Coordinates of C-alpha atoms and ligand atoms in Angstrom, one line a residue:
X1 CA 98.9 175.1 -20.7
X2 CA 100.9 173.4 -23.3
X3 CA 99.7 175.1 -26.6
X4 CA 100.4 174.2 -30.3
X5 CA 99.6 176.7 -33.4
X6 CA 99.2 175.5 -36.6
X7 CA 100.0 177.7 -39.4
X8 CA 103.0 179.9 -41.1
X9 CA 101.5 182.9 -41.8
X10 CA 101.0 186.6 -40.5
X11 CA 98.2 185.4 -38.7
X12 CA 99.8 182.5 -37.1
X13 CA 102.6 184.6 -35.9
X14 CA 100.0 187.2 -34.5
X15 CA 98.3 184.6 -32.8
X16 CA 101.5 183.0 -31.4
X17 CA 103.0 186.7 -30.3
X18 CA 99.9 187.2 -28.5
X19 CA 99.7 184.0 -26.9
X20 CA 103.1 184.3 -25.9
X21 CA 102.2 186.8 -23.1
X22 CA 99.6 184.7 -21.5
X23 CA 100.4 183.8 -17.9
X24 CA 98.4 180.7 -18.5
X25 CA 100.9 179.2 -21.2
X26 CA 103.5 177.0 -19.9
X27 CA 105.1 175.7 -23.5
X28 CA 104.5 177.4 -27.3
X29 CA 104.5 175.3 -30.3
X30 CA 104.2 176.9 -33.8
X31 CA 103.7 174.2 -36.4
X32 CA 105.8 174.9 -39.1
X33 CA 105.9 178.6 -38.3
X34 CA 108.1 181.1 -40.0
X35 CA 111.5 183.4 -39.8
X36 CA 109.8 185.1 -36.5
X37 CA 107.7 183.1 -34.8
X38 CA 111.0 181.7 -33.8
X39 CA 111.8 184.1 -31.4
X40 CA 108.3 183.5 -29.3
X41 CA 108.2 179.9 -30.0
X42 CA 109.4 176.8 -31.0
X43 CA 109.1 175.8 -35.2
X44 CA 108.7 172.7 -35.4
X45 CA 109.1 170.8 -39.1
X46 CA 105.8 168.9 -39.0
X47 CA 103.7 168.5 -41.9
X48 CA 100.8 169.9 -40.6
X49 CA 98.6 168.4 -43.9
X50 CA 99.3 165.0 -42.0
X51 CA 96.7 165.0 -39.5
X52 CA 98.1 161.6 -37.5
X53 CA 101.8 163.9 -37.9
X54 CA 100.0 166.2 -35.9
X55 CA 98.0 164.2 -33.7
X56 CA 101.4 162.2 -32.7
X57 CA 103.8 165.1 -32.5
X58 CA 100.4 166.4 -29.5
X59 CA 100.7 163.2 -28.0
X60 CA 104.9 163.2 -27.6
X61 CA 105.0 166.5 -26.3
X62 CA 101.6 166.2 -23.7
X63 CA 99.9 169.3 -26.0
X64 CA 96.8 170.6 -23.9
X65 CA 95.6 172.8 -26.7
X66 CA 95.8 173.8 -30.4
X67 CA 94.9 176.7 -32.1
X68 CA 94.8 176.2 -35.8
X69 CA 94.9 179.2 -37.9
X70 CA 94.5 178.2 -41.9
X71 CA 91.2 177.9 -44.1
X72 CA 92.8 174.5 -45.6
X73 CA 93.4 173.2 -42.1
X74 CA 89.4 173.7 -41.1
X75 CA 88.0 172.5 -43.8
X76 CA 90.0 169.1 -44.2
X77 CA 88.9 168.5 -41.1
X78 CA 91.8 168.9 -38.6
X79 CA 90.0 169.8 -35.6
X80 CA 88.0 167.0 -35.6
X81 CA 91.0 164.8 -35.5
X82 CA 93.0 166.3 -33.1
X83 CA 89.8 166.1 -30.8
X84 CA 89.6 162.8 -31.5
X85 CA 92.6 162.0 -30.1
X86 CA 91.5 163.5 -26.4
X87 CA 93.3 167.1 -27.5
X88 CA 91.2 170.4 -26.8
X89 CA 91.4 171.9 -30.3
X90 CA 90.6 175.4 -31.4
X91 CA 88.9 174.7 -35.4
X92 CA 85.3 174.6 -36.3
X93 CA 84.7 170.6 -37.1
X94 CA 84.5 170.3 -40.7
X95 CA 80.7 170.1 -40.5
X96 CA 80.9 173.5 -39.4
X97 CA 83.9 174.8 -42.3
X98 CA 81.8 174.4 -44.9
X99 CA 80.2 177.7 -43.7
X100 CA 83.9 178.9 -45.4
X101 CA 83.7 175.9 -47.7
X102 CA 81.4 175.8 -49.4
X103 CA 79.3 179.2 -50.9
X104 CA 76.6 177.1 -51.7
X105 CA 75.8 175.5 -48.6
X106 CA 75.9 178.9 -47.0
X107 CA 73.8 180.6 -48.9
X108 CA 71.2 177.7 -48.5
X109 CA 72.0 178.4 -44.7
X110 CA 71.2 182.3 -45.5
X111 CA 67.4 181.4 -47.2
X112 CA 66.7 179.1 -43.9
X113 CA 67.4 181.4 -41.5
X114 CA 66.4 184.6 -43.2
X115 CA 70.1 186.4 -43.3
X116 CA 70.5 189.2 -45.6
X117 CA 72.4 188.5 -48.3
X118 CA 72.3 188.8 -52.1
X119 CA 70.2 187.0 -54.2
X120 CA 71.9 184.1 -55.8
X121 CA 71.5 181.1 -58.0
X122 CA 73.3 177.9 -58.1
X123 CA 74.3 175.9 -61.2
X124 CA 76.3 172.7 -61.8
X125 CA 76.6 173.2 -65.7
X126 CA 77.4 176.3 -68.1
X127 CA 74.7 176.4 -70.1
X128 CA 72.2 176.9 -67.5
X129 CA 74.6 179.4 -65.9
X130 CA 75.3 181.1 -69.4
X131 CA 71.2 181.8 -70.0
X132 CA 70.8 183.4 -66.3
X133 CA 73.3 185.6 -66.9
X134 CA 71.3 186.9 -69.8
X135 CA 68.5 187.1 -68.1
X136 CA 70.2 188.9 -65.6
X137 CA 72.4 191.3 -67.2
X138 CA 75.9 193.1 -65.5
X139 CA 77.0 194.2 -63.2
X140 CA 77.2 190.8 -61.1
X141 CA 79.1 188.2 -59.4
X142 CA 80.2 184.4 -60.0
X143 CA 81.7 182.6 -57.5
X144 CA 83.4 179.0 -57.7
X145 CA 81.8 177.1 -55.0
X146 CA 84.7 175.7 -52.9
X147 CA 87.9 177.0 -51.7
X148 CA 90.0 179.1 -54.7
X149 CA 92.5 180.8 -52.5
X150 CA 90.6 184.0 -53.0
X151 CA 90.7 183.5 -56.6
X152 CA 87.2 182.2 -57.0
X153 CA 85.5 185.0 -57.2
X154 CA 84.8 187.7 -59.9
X155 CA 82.8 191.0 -60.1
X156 CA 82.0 191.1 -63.3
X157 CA 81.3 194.7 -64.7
X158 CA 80.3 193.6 -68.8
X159 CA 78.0 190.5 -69.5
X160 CA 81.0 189.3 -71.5
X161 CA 82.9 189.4 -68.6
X162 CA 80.5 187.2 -66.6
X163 CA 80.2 184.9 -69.2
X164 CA 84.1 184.4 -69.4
X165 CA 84.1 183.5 -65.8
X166 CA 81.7 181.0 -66.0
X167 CA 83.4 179.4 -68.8
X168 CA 87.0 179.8 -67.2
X169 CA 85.1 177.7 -63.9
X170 CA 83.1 174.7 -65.6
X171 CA 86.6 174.5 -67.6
X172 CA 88.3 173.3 -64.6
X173 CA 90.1 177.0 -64.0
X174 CA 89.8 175.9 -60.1
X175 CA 89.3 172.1 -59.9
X176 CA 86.9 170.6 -58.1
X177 CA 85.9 174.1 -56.3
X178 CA 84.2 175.1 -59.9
X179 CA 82.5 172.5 -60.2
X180 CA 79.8 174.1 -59.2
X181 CA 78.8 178.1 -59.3
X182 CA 77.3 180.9 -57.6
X183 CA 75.9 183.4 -59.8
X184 CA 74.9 186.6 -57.1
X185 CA 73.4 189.9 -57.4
X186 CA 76.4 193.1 -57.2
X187 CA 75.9 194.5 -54.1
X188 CA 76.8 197.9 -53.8
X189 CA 78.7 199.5 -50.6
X190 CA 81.5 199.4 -48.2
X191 CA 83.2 196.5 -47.0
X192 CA 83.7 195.8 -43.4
X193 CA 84.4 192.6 -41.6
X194 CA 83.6 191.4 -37.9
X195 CA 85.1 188.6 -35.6
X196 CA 83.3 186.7 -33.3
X197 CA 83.8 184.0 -31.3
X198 CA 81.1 180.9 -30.9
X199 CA 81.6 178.2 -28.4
X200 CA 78.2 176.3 -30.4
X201 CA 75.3 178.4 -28.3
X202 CA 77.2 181.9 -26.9
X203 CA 79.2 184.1 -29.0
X204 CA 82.0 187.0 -27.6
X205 CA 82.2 189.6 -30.8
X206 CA 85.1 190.5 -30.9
X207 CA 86.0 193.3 -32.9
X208 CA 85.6 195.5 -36.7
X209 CA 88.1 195.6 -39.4
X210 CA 89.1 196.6 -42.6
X211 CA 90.8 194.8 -45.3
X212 CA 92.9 196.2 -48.4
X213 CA 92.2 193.2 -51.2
X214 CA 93.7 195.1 -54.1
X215 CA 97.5 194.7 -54.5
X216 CA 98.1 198.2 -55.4
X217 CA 97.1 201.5 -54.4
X218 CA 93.6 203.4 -54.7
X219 CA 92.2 199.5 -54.7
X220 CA 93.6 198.8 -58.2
X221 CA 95.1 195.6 -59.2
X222 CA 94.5 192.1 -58.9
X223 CA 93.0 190.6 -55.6
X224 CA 95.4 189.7 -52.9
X225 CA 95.1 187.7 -49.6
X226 CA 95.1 191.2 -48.4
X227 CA 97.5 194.3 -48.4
X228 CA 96.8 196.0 -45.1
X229 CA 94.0 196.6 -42.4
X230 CA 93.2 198.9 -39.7
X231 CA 90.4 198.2 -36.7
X232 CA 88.2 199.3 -35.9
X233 CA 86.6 200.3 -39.0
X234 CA 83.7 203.0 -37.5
X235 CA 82.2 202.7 -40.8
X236 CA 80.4 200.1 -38.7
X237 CA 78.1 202.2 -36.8
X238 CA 77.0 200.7 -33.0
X239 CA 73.4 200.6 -34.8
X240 CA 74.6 198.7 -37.6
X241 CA 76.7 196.4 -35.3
X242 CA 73.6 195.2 -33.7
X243 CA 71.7 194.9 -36.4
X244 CA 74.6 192.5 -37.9
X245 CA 74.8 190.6 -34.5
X246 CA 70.7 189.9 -34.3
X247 CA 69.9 189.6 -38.5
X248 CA 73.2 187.7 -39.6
X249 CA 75.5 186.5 -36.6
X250 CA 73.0 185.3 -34.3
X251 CA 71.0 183.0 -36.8
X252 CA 73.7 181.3 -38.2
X253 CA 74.9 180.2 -35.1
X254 CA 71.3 179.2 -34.5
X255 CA 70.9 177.4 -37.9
X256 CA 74.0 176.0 -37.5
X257 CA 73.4 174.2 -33.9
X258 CA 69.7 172.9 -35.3
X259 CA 71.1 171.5 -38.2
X260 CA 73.4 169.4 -35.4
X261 CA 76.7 170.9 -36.6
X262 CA 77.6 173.9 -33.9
X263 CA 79.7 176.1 -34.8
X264 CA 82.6 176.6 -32.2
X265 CA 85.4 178.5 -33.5
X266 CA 86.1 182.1 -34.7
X267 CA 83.5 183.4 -37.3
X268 CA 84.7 185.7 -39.4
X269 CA 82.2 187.9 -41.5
X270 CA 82.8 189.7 -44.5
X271 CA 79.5 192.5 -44.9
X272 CA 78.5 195.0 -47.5
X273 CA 77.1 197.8 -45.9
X274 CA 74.5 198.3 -48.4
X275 CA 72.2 200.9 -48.0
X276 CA 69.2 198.6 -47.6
X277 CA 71.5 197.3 -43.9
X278 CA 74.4 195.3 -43.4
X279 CA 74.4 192.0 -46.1
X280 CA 76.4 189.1 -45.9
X281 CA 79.2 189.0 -48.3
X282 CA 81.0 185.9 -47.2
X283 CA 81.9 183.9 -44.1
X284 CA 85.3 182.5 -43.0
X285 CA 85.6 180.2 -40.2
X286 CA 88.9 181.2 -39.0
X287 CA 91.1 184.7 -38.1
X288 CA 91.5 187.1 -40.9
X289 CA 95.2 187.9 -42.2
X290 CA 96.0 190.3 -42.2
X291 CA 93.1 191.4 -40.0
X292 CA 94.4 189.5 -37.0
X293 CA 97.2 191.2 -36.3
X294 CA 95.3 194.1 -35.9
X295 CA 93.2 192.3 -33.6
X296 CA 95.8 191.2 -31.4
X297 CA 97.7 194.4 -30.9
X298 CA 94.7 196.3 -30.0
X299 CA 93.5 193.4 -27.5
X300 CA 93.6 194.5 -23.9
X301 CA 92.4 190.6 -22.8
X302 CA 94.2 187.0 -22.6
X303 CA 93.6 185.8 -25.6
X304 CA 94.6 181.8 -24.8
X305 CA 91.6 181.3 -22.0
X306 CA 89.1 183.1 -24.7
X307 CA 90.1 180.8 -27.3
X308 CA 90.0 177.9 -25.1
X309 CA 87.0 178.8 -23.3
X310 CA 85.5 179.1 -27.5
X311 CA 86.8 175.9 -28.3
X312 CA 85.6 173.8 -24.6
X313 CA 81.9 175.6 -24.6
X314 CA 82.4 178.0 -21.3
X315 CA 82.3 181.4 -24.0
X316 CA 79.2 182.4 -21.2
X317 CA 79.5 185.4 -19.2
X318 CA 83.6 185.9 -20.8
X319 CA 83.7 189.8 -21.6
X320 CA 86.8 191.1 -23.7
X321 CA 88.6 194.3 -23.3
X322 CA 90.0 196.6 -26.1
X323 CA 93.1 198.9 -26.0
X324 CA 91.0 202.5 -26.9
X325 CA 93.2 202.8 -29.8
X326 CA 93.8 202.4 -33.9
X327 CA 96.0 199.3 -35.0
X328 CA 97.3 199.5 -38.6
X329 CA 99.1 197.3 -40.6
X330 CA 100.9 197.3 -43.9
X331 CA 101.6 194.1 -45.7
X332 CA 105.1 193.6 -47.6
X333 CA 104.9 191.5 -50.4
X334 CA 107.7 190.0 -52.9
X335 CA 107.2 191.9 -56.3
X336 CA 105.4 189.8 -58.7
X337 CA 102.8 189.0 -56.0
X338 CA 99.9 187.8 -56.3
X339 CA 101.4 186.1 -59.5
X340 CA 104.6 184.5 -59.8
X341 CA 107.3 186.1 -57.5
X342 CA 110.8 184.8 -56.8
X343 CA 112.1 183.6 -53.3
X344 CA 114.9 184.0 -51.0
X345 CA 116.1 187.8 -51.3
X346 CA 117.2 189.1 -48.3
X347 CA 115.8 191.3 -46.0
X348 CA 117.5 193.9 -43.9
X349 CA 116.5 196.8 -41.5
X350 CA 114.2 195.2 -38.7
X351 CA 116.8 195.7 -36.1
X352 CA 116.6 199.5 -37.2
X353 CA 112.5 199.8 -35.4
X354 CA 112.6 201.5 -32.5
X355 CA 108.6 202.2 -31.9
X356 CA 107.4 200.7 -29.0
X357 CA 104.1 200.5 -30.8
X358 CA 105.3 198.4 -33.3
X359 CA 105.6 195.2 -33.6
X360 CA 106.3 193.3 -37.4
X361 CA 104.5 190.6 -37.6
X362 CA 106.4 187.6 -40.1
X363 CA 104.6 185.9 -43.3
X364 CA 106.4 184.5 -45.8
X365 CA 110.0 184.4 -44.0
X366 CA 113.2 182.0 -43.2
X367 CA 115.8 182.0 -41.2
X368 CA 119.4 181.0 -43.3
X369 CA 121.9 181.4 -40.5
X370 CA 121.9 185.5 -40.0
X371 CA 120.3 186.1 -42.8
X372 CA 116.2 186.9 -43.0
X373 CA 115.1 185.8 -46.5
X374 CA 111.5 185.8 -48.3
X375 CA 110.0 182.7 -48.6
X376 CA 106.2 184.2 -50.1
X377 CA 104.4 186.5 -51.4
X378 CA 103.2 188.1 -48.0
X379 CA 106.1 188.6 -46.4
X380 CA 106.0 191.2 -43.2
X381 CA 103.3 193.0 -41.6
X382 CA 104.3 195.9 -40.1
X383 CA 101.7 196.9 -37.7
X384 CA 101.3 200.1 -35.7
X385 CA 99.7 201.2 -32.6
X386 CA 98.0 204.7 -32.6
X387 CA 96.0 207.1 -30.7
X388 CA 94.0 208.1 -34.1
X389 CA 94.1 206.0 -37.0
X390 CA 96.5 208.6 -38.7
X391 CA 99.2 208.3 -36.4
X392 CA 98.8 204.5 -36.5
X393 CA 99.2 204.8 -40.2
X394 CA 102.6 207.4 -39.9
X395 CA 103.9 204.9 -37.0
X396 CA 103.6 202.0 -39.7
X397 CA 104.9 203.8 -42.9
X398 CA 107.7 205.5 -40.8
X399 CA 109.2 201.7 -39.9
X400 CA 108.0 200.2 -43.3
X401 CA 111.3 202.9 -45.0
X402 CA 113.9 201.8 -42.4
X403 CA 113.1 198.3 -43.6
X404 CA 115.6 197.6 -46.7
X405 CA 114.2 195.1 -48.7
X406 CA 114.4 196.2 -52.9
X407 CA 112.9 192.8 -53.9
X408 CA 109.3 194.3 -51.7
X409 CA 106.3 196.5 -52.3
X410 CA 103.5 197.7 -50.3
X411 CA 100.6 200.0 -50.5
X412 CA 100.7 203.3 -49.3
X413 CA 97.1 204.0 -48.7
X414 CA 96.3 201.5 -46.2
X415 CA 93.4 203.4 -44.2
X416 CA 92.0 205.6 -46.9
X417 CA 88.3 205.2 -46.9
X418 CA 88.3 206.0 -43.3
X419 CA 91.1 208.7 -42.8
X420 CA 89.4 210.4 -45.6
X421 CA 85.8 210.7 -43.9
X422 CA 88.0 211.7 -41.2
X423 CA 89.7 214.6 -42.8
X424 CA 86.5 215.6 -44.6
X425 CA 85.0 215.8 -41.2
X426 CA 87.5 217.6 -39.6
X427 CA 87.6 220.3 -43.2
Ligands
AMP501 P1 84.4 186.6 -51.4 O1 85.5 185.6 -51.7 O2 83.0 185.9 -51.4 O3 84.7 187.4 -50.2 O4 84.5 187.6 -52.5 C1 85.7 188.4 -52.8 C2 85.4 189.8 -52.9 O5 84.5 190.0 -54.0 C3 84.6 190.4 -51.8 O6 85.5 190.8 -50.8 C4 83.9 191.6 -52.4 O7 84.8 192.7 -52.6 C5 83.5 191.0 -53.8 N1 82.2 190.5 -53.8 C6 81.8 189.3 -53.5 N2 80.5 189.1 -53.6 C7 80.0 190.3 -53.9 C8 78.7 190.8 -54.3 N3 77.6 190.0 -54.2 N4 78.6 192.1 -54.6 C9 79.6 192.9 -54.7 N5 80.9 192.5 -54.4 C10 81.1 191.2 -54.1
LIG502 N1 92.1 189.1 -45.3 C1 91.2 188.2 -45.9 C2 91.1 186.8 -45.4 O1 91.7 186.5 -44.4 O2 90.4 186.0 -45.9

């Protein structure tokens, strides 16, 4: 199989690495694809925001398949136009994005089928929004509608504080995606996210994992794209797993193939594990990143014939396999990160990793001759193989020192929740 991915990020790399070994892939594309995926496949300078770009470069180099990685990428719609151009394409039709897309239309999705979630409201102007929120005092949530780049979303501990964000959103602070706003109800809990793939009617779960938002340690700081991960996450218990699969997973994928727009991709949930059951927090209708490249180290399976057999409607009867172990990964960022950071420092070290159960995973990277510079804000994720989630963690922190890169940071408490009801088990 002739395979184009379509992305530059950690994921995208983790995706392409792990395609890489499949003994079904004849050719690897990575469209545009950063200072690593170079080494397991081949960049190529396309504008991948240029659907017929995309759709032509398919068509010159007899593409069978594409695997596109990026929220923007699903929701404007590239998978439907790379299938309509006769190309198997792994993306969720646009139809089916606006489960990422658009809160709104989820949430209406949530009261059809009966999904736990929190309550909500919807409101196109501020002075509606402004009198709920009095009505409904702090703590709470707003949430731009459409796609904010993570940005969208506040947890507002002071009424003030609510009312602010409101403001900031029918102000324009995020275009056309706060135009309209989701006021919801705090949930209170941990966080836990799970993959699974949908083919329209089956689904293959995939996996649990566990994603650092905060930039800085101890969950402080501004919200990231995410800092670090580890899977699984046992916070999700088996009970609770099923319980997520038959109250949340299993009726979307129902609601979403009676409303005539199946959903065929990866779906990725985010939960609160509230003490009332697992609630919805959020969907995504692609891989996580970092949470990916946890995914794929840990994956015993071919990943390539799973995602094509998600993306053709043959998911029936596939099983996947898991590696019995922790995956960890640490994110390196450019300082300044999430806010304004400089670009093009150089990095140096990587040829000093000498784990075999590590592999570092490329972000925001170029290639300048010899030289590996940063080109973003998430840079490299290092990311660790272990029997117990603490010597996954020491594999990825030991590697993340021999890396010599002064213009970085990183967490050091990637793990924490978990490793802690671990050690206070084990006390
Ligand atoms: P979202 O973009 O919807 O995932 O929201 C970003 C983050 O805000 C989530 O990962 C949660 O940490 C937090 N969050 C969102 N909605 C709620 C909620 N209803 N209650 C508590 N925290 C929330
Ligand atoms: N790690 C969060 C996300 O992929 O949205």
């Amino acid at each position: 199989m002739r395979v184009l991915v379509i992305g530059s990020g950690g994921r995208e790399h983790a995706l392409a690495w792990k395609i890489a070994q499949s003994p079904q892939l004849t050719k690897l594309f990575i469209a545009p694809g950063n200072g690593g995926s170079g080494e397991i496949a081949e960049n190529v300078a396309i504008d991948i925001t240029d659907h017929q770009a995309v759709t032509d470069f398919c068509k010159l180099m007899a593409i069978d398949f594409v695997v596109v990685g990026p929220d923007a990428q699903v929701v404007a719609g590239l998978g439907d136009d790379v299938r309509a151009a006769g190309i198997a394409c792994f993306c969720p039709s646009k139809a089916a994005g606006q489960l990422e897309g658009s809160k709104g239309f989820t949430k209406t999705l949530c009261d059809e089928m009966d999904i736990p979630t929190a309550a909500y409201a919807r409101f196109d102007n501020a002075a509606a929004a402004l009198a709920y929120l009095d009505a409904q005092g702090a703590p709470i949530v707003i949430k731009a509608d459409g796609l904010a780049a993570g940005k969208g979303v506040t947890v507002a501990t002071t009424l003030n504080e609510a009312k602010a964000a409101v403001s900031d959103c029918f102000a324009g602070a995020f275009g056309d995606s706060g135009a309209e706003v989701v006021i919801e109800e705090f949930m209170e809990g941990e966080e836990v996210s799970l993959f699974v793939l949908c083919d329209g009617t089956d689904i293959l779960p995939l996996t649990t994992a566990q994603d650092h938002k905060r930039a800085f340690d101890g969950d402080t700081g501004p919200n990231t794209g995410g800092m670090g991960a580890y899977s699984p996450a046992p916070v999700m218990s088996e009970a609770v797993y099923q319980e997520t699969l038959t109250r949340i997973i299993e009726p979307t994928v129902r609601g979403m193939a009676a409303r005539g727009t199946p959903y065929q991709g990866v779906l990725y949930a985010g939960l609160m594990l509230t003490k009332n059951g697992p609630k919805l927090v959020e969907y995504n209708a692609r891989f996580g990143d970092p949470e990916t490249q946890v995914l794929v180290m840990r994956m015993e399976s071919d990943l390539l014939p799973l995602l094509h057999a998600t993306a053709t409607g043959d998911l029936k009867g596939k099983t996947v396999a898991w590696k019995d172990q922790y995956a960890l990964t640490v994110i390196l960022a450019t300082q300044g990160y999430p806010g304004a950071y400089g670009k093009g420092s150089d990095i140096a070290g990587l040829e000093n990793l000498d784990d075999a159960n590590l592999h570092v995973f490329h972000a925001g990277t170029l290639r300048e001759g010899r030289r590996l510079v940063a080109s973003g804000g998430r840079v490299l994720n290092v990311t660790a193989l272990g029997n117990t989630l603490e010597d996954a963690k020491d594999r990825a922190y030991r590697s993340v020192d021999k890396i010599v890169w002064p213009e970085g940071f990183c967490r050091r408490d990637i793990g924490w929740r978990e490793l802690a009801r671990q050690n206070a088990r084990s006390s």
